[in-house]
């Protein structure tokens, strides 16, 4: 037996995860100093390298405490340890310069200004009083300023701002909160604010504090200001000013789509929306996403302009997450300004968010009355994230971007280096290698060249930060997708084309850590997905794993008149569904009345002759049709408008009764036939049943149909795990109703959390299907 060591021992420890740019080295330094240990700590391209030397029991204590209470932004995913020969060194523990080597580590996302920095911002006695770029190792920009790895100041957009002696002392002091905080700066050496007015506004350009004061005054006067944030520009105006909000909506050609609003603080948010404890935590946490909340209706509410979120019981709220935002609302003693601001992406409809200052002056001309800008460049666009909080307190992310990117997701199976380009709507690319995947930020819709270029830049930026060099590319099967066409020109060979709904289900499986050894019953409901038969799918129940799928059931198809062009006209979709069900177009129906006589004549010819009518099994299109049939939305001005209005109506009557419109089942009892639903709905209309009641009964009917098909699938296959995915399951009411029925029936239900259920999560599924296939080919 070997006797225990009595002299000094030396141990080499490697720490992997999000451990750079988060104060991990000073944490290690303090821990070693507390235990009087010698050695060093250094950043490497793989994470953090530590060598520690001293008495055996103290080295053991050091190793045990290392990961117990890491810095707030750190995430440790792996620790390796080995004993090495002791050197006899007794000097103080050192922080060494970063090692330059091949490999990768994980960069933290941008995070909201911490409480300590906010105190300094408001303290007249602090040298960073009113400094619009106050930050430390516990907060501020990371992803959007990083230009490469390892994460050091020369590899950030702060490289052009040499530190003054005071900042350099803080930066080099392991005991300081700003030790190696790469964005560290102060009013003497940091970025500068500027206010640029539009020509003819009658306002002078301004700098620094005056720029903020002028911007606040313009907002109070009903003007629109383009505000540069960490990940791009926002367009801001007073959210309580009807004229200002209507002007912004008209200039941006926003249609009826809701605006997000930023509240000055949590107390103001409480006056706008009803908040649960979990929603407060989500709003005020370090990520600071937009949170979808129920609007307050009490008399003491703070009234938003009607055009902020017309026709919706919900509002998307967020809190300030940069010092500029905090100063824009004002500190105590400042002249008053708006306490709630519309804060919408700085872009024109269909374009990506603007990040470049010169582009902002041209692309946002005519939209903004002034620009509140600064001279710190943005390395990568990063829009605000969006989520909702379920009744059980869990979160469903609907747009994964700032606060999340580039935080990796742990994969249940290793993948070869692969790029997945996602889809054409809500695009977010994904890179993967080994057991990790990295989503890029939300890009948006890919119909414009600017969006395609932004996606390419985002992928290059993500690759530079992760070190992943993709060897193949995965894309959607739709031959008309811009993302798929661009993937074919990346020089990575022929793209692996992954069926749309298979990718949705694989994304859900990966998020829940399933290794694919057992298939799941995947319920993939959305608006549009290219089907194996060349038709439009979207109401699919598949038996799926990562290697393949089998279509178990679907929504019975109906013609889609005009293809994608018909999607903007729910009244036409309603008449097509009635035609498929053999139901008459009676004049008193809202959908019939909404169509012109010419439309009805042309539509009848199209349907009878099957001209420009692609069959679709899309559940999203059925929601659109029902929205029109009950009289809510006949012409859609933005994506999912009809379905959102139907959900909003259903929420008003969710507890009115327990009636569910019944689906039929055809094709041997598998396909969900909505004809009985439509007949029941028309009967209710004839009885003048309130619209919210009809909307709620439709939602219940869909949920019960899903549960019935899943029970039949369990009988046939023995499977008991169901994955709910696709954009239709962003519908909170439908998701809750369906999950409750399935859980009660004994199923294990997989629902999306951090990965969006819509096309924003599509790339993860593409990655798993293509990347694991590539892995198996080499085994």
XYZ file of C-alpha atoms in Angstrom, residues 42-513:
472
model
C -4.539 30.800 -17.257
C -7.136 31.040 -20.003
C -6.601 28.666 -22.893
C -8.570 28.061 -26.052
C -10.054 25.004 -24.290
C -11.172 26.761 -21.123
C -9.177 27.461 -17.957
C -5.911 25.731 -16.962
C -4.952 25.627 -13.294
C -1.861 24.242 -11.594
C -1.988 24.363 -7.816
C 0.669 23.264 -5.319
C 0.728 22.904 -1.545
C -0.152 20.549 1.297
C -2.231 17.563 0.061
C -5.250 18.335 2.244
C -5.346 21.970 1.075
C -5.060 20.976 -2.582
C -7.964 18.565 -2.047
C -9.995 21.346 -0.428
C -9.203 23.627 -3.356
C -10.376 21.015 -5.877
C -13.551 20.383 -3.916
C -14.488 24.062 -3.613
C -13.582 24.970 -7.189
C -16.986 24.343 -8.708
C -19.223 24.793 -5.668
C -19.873 28.546 -6.086
C -18.520 29.747 -9.422
C -18.977 33.376 -10.589
C -22.548 34.361 -11.528
C -22.070 34.077 -15.304
C -19.929 30.918 -15.267
C -21.209 27.505 -16.334
C -18.856 24.588 -15.698
C -19.456 21.634 -18.016
C -16.367 19.560 -17.272
C -13.377 19.337 -14.915
C -10.263 17.281 -15.544
C -7.596 16.644 -12.938
C -4.188 14.960 -12.823
C -1.281 14.958 -10.415
C 2.020 16.305 -11.754
C 5.442 16.509 -10.118
C 5.705 19.146 -7.426
C 8.127 21.990 -8.220
C 8.747 23.223 -4.696
C 7.480 26.692 -5.585
C 6.235 28.683 -2.601
C 5.569 32.066 -4.172
C 2.142 33.686 -4.488
C -0.468 32.201 -6.773
C -0.300 33.874 -10.203
C -2.677 34.735 -13.024
C -0.827 34.097 -16.253
C -1.530 35.636 -19.656
C -3.852 33.747 -21.967
C -2.295 30.814 -23.810
C -2.682 30.822 -27.571
C -3.488 27.307 -28.756
C -5.914 25.375 -30.863
C -9.195 24.368 -29.291
C -12.375 26.022 -28.086
C -14.004 27.400 -25.014
C -17.433 28.858 -24.397
C -18.174 32.556 -24.419
C -21.013 33.816 -22.201
C -23.958 35.668 -23.725
C -24.542 39.371 -23.265
C -26.144 40.011 -19.885
C -27.993 42.892 -18.256
C -26.255 45.547 -16.154
C -25.663 44.137 -12.666
C -26.805 45.772 -9.422
C -23.275 46.917 -8.501
C -22.823 48.716 -11.822
C -26.277 50.283 -11.550
C -25.331 51.662 -8.113
C -22.176 53.190 -9.559
C -24.153 54.618 -12.471
C -26.441 56.500 -10.065
C -23.779 57.533 -7.514
C -22.597 61.157 -8.012
C -19.462 60.301 -6.055
C -18.410 57.424 -8.316
C -16.092 58.063 -11.229
C -18.486 56.093 -13.465
C -21.480 58.205 -12.484
C -23.708 58.395 -15.599
C -21.166 56.436 -17.667
C -23.327 54.879 -20.436
C -20.986 51.881 -20.775
C -20.438 50.875 -17.163
C -19.761 47.132 -16.904
C -17.769 44.534 -14.970
C -16.987 40.821 -15.048
C -20.545 40.057 -13.914
C -22.454 41.897 -16.630
C -22.470 43.616 -19.977
C -21.705 42.656 -23.575
C -19.688 39.572 -24.458
C -21.013 37.857 -27.590
C -21.738 41.044 -29.509
C -18.271 42.532 -28.969
C -16.183 39.356 -29.421
C -14.380 39.044 -32.749
C -12.447 35.863 -31.970
C -11.212 33.535 -29.257
C -9.610 33.316 -26.755
C -11.668 36.127 -25.302
C -9.257 38.981 -24.636
C -9.546 42.698 -25.295
C -7.607 42.654 -28.607
C -10.208 40.150 -29.898
C -13.140 42.450 -29.122
C -14.573 45.643 -30.549
C -13.080 47.398 -27.475
C -9.615 46.989 -29.026
C -9.808 50.565 -30.306
C -10.310 52.028 -26.819
C -6.995 52.027 -24.892
C -7.559 51.941 -21.149
C -6.710 54.949 -19.018
C -4.369 54.323 -16.036
C -7.282 53.996 -13.584
C -9.100 51.418 -15.711
C -5.838 49.583 -16.379
C -5.249 49.254 -12.633
C -8.717 47.770 -12.127
C -8.252 45.493 -15.133
C -4.981 44.146 -13.732
C -6.037 43.750 -10.096
C -7.265 40.207 -9.288
C -9.121 41.567 -6.265
C -11.123 44.025 -8.368
C -14.583 43.332 -9.820
C -13.272 44.467 -13.202
C -10.241 42.211 -13.383
C -9.909 41.265 -17.053
C -13.411 42.563 -17.852
C -12.767 43.142 -21.537
C -15.372 45.925 -22.046
C -14.059 47.877 -19.031
C -13.883 51.636 -19.633
C -14.807 54.942 -18.047
C -15.765 58.414 -19.234
C -12.081 59.206 -19.821
C -11.293 56.267 -22.115
C -14.494 54.560 -23.214
C -16.951 54.836 -26.075
C -18.887 58.062 -26.554
C -22.561 58.717 -27.154
C -23.832 60.993 -29.907
C -27.253 62.332 -30.877
C -27.687 62.783 -34.631
C -30.932 64.568 -35.588
C -32.664 64.129 -38.921
C -32.357 67.044 -41.305
C -34.911 69.742 -40.638
C -35.764 68.548 -37.130
C -34.559 71.804 -35.600
C -32.405 70.032 -33.020
C -28.643 70.355 -32.696
C -26.329 67.330 -32.615
C -25.129 66.499 -29.114
C -22.607 64.319 -27.294
C -22.573 62.273 -24.106
C -24.935 63.504 -21.343
C -26.495 66.107 -23.595
C -27.166 63.436 -26.221
C -29.165 61.452 -23.659
C -31.034 64.491 -22.413
C -31.955 65.501 -25.956
C -33.078 61.963 -26.839
C -35.287 61.834 -23.736
C -36.810 65.190 -24.599
C -37.512 64.056 -28.175
C -39.247 60.927 -26.898
C -41.330 63.000 -24.483
C -42.312 65.212 -27.424
C -43.657 62.247 -29.408
C -40.641 61.728 -31.673
C -39.118 58.435 -32.820
C -35.482 57.813 -31.870
C -33.220 55.054 -33.220
C -31.286 53.815 -30.179
C -28.105 51.775 -30.594
C -27.995 48.853 -28.173
C -25.534 46.003 -27.701
C -26.838 43.896 -30.597
C -28.287 46.469 -32.965
C -30.550 49.467 -33.230
C -34.054 49.797 -31.804
C -36.734 52.232 -32.873
C -38.166 53.827 -29.745
C -41.124 56.085 -28.985
C -43.424 56.852 -26.063
C -45.661 53.774 -25.738
C -48.459 55.828 -24.179
C -48.562 58.389 -27.026
C -51.198 57.338 -29.580
C -49.870 59.599 -32.314
C -46.225 58.560 -31.844
C -47.036 54.836 -31.900
C -49.331 55.210 -34.931
C -46.594 57.159 -36.733
C -44.007 54.464 -36.015
C -46.408 51.751 -37.162
C -47.085 53.583 -40.412
C -43.441 54.400 -41.116
C -42.317 50.855 -40.467
C -45.276 49.381 -42.409
C -45.868 47.135 -39.442
C -49.499 46.276 -40.185
C -51.255 45.098 -37.019
C -48.310 43.202 -35.533
C -47.687 43.986 -31.868
C -44.768 46.093 -30.653
C -42.601 45.148 -27.679
C -42.359 47.762 -24.947
C -39.612 48.505 -22.441
C -40.639 49.607 -18.954
C -38.365 51.794 -16.865
C -38.491 49.356 -13.941
C -40.395 46.438 -12.473
C -42.872 48.719 -10.679
C -43.848 50.286 -14.004
C -44.179 46.840 -15.571
C -46.595 45.897 -12.770
C -48.857 48.762 -13.875
C -48.896 47.516 -17.473
C -49.246 43.744 -17.055
C -50.255 41.090 -14.546
C -47.103 39.327 -13.325
C -46.582 36.000 -11.605
C -43.463 35.403 -9.518
C -41.946 33.362 -12.334
C -42.670 36.126 -14.849
C -41.036 38.710 -12.578
C -37.956 36.508 -12.372
C -37.845 36.135 -16.139
C -38.239 39.883 -16.687
C -35.625 40.928 -14.159
C -33.072 38.156 -14.688
C -29.677 38.591 -16.304
C -30.970 37.637 -19.772
C -33.690 40.315 -19.866
C -35.831 38.835 -22.663
C -39.130 40.129 -23.931
C -41.757 38.301 -21.869
C -45.292 37.822 -23.194
C -47.662 38.912 -20.432
C -51.348 39.386 -19.838
C -52.249 43.076 -20.073
C -53.583 44.654 -16.877
C -57.203 45.772 -17.112
C -57.693 47.289 -13.647
C -58.545 51.007 -13.380
C -55.105 51.870 -11.961
C -53.296 50.418 -14.975
C -50.852 52.430 -17.064
C -52.640 52.698 -20.412
C -50.637 51.937 -23.512
C -51.494 53.462 -26.862
C -54.100 51.441 -28.734
C -51.659 50.747 -31.552
C -49.027 49.068 -29.348
C -50.685 45.642 -29.490
C -54.067 46.080 -31.190
C -56.645 43.408 -30.493
C -54.382 41.364 -28.216
C -54.838 40.653 -24.497
C -51.064 40.188 -24.271
C -48.144 42.559 -24.399
C -44.449 41.829 -24.795
C -42.509 43.580 -22.007
C -38.822 43.899 -21.266
C -36.758 45.872 -18.776
C -33.628 47.973 -19.412
C -30.561 45.819 -19.919
C -27.872 48.381 -20.797
C -26.741 51.524 -18.983
C -27.887 53.542 -22.003
C -31.444 52.266 -21.491
C -31.323 53.146 -17.787
C -30.052 56.652 -18.507
C -32.605 57.124 -21.289
C -35.403 56.674 -18.749
C -33.531 59.041 -16.450
C -31.944 59.019 -13.011
C -33.441 60.794 -9.980
C -33.492 64.540 -10.613
C -33.533 64.269 -14.390
C -36.271 66.016 -16.387
C -39.235 63.639 -16.730
C -39.624 61.473 -19.773
C -41.687 58.452 -20.846
C -41.706 55.521 -18.428
C -42.724 53.017 -21.101
C -41.142 52.977 -24.551
C -41.969 51.025 -27.647
C -38.663 49.255 -28.329
C -38.877 47.502 -31.674
C -36.087 46.187 -33.903
C -34.360 48.873 -35.927
C -35.098 47.697 -39.444
C -37.548 47.973 -42.268
C -40.116 45.237 -42.673
C -38.451 42.000 -43.806
C -34.876 43.214 -43.203
C -32.448 42.156 -40.453
C -31.730 44.431 -37.509
C -29.303 47.284 -38.306
C -25.930 47.249 -36.529
C -23.660 49.471 -38.623
C -23.776 53.184 -37.824
C -23.479 54.382 -41.403
C -26.160 51.936 -42.535
C -28.394 53.077 -39.694
C -28.377 56.643 -41.005
C -29.493 55.452 -44.441
C -31.639 52.353 -43.803
C -33.528 53.986 -40.946
C -33.894 57.335 -42.679
C -37.577 58.200 -42.860
C -38.293 55.941 -39.883
C -36.378 57.788 -37.155
C -36.371 61.473 -36.262
C -32.999 61.139 -34.553
C -30.282 58.597 -33.803
C -28.825 57.984 -30.323
C -25.648 56.185 -31.289
C -22.170 55.389 -29.983
C -18.763 54.481 -31.407
C -18.323 50.948 -30.021
C -18.786 48.617 -33.027
C -21.152 45.637 -32.887
C -19.427 42.415 -33.955
C -22.628 40.476 -34.575
C -26.325 41.413 -34.699
C -28.331 40.015 -31.814
C -32.033 40.775 -31.509
C -33.996 40.566 -28.263
C -35.080 37.113 -27.130
C -38.774 36.383 -26.600
C -40.442 33.920 -24.237
C -43.588 33.143 -22.328
C -43.919 31.587 -18.883
C -46.275 28.630 -18.489
C -48.627 28.306 -15.518
C -46.229 25.793 -13.941
C -43.409 28.367 -14.063
C -41.440 26.775 -16.892
C -40.381 28.929 -19.814
C -41.010 28.472 -23.509
C -38.543 30.474 -25.576
C -40.103 31.702 -28.810
C -37.064 33.583 -30.103
C -33.616 32.564 -28.874
C -31.105 35.351 -29.285
C -29.665 37.959 -26.891
C -29.024 36.487 -23.453
C -28.855 32.961 -24.897
C -26.512 33.051 -27.913
C -23.868 31.647 -28.000
C -24.564 29.462 -24.943
C -24.181 25.866 -26.147
C -26.659 23.042 -25.877
C -25.421 19.633 -24.742
C -26.248 16.974 -27.338
C -27.328 13.433 -26.443
C -25.244 11.993 -29.302
C -21.962 13.182 -30.804
C -22.124 14.836 -34.197
C -19.480 15.450 -36.806
C -18.717 19.124 -37.575
C -21.943 20.274 -39.220
C -23.648 23.529 -40.087
C -27.456 23.530 -40.103
C -28.895 26.562 -41.858
C -32.473 26.325 -40.536
C -35.470 27.468 -42.548
C -36.656 30.607 -44.279
C -38.798 31.952 -41.447
C -37.476 32.886 -38.004
C -34.084 31.764 -39.216
C -31.385 30.909 -36.679
C -28.378 28.826 -37.875
C -26.748 26.180 -35.714
C -23.197 24.768 -35.589
C -22.388 21.479 -33.934
C -19.448 19.207 -33.208
C -19.028 16.438 -30.691
C -21.561 16.736 -27.898
C -22.274 20.473 -28.257
C -24.382 22.655 -30.531
C -24.277 26.430 -30.802
C -27.219 28.436 -32.098
C -26.473 31.701 -33.776
C -28.688 34.705 -33.037
C -32.135 35.152 -34.514
C -31.848 36.392 -38.117
C -35.500 36.467 -39.138
C -37.100 35.900 -42.507
C -34.794 35.055 -45.407
C -36.714 36.694 -48.239
C -34.256 39.595 -48.559
C -30.634 39.572 -49.698
C -29.699 41.543 -46.582
C -31.029 38.713 -44.397
C -29.080 36.083 -46.335
C -25.910 38.123 -45.954
C -26.602 38.617 -42.248
C -26.994 34.854 -41.827
C -23.642 34.224 -43.505
C -21.918 36.788 -41.288
C -23.555 35.241 -38.213
C -22.259 31.792 -39.157
C -18.724 33.111 -39.717
C -18.825 34.904 -36.368
C -20.122 31.786 -34.596
C -17.439 29.634 -36.218
C -14.710 32.047 -35.107
C -15.934 31.849 -31.507
C -16.489 28.093 -31.336
C -13.653 26.811 -33.504
C -16.058 24.533 -35.374
C -15.063 24.035 -39.000
C -18.123 22.398 -40.585
C -17.570 19.576 -43.045
C -21.139 19.261 -44.185
C -24.274 21.360 -44.251
C -27.892 20.486 -43.480
C -30.911 22.291 -44.886
C -34.643 21.987 -45.408
C -36.020 19.890 -48.272
C -38.099 22.736 -49.671
C -36.593 23.404 -53.128
C -37.660 27.039 -53.045
C -36.127 27.994 -49.700
C -33.489 30.724 -49.952
C -31.602 29.136 -47.051
C -31.436 25.787 -48.864
C -30.209 27.363 -52.084
C -27.553 29.316 -50.233
C -26.466 26.143 -48.397
C -25.748 24.488 -51.730
C -23.271 27.280 -52.544
C -21.182 27.085 -49.373
C -18.642 24.621 -50.755
C -19.503 21.930 -48.210
C -20.878 19.467 -50.722
C -24.478 18.668 -51.445
C -26.595 19.655 -48.426
C -28.207 16.947 -46.358
C -31.866 17.812 -46.905
C -33.942 17.119 -43.812
C -37.726 16.962 -43.936
C -39.185 19.948 -42.129
C -41.343 18.179 -39.537
C -38.774 15.464 -38.926
C -36.370 18.281 -38.010
C -38.920 19.798 -35.618
C -39.336 16.482 -33.805
C -35.577 15.797 -33.735
C -35.103 19.260 -32.217
C -37.497 18.402 -29.382
C -35.785 15.070 -28.784
C -32.347 16.666 -28.655
C -33.434 19.374 -26.238
C -34.728 16.676 -23.876
C -31.556 14.583 -24.163
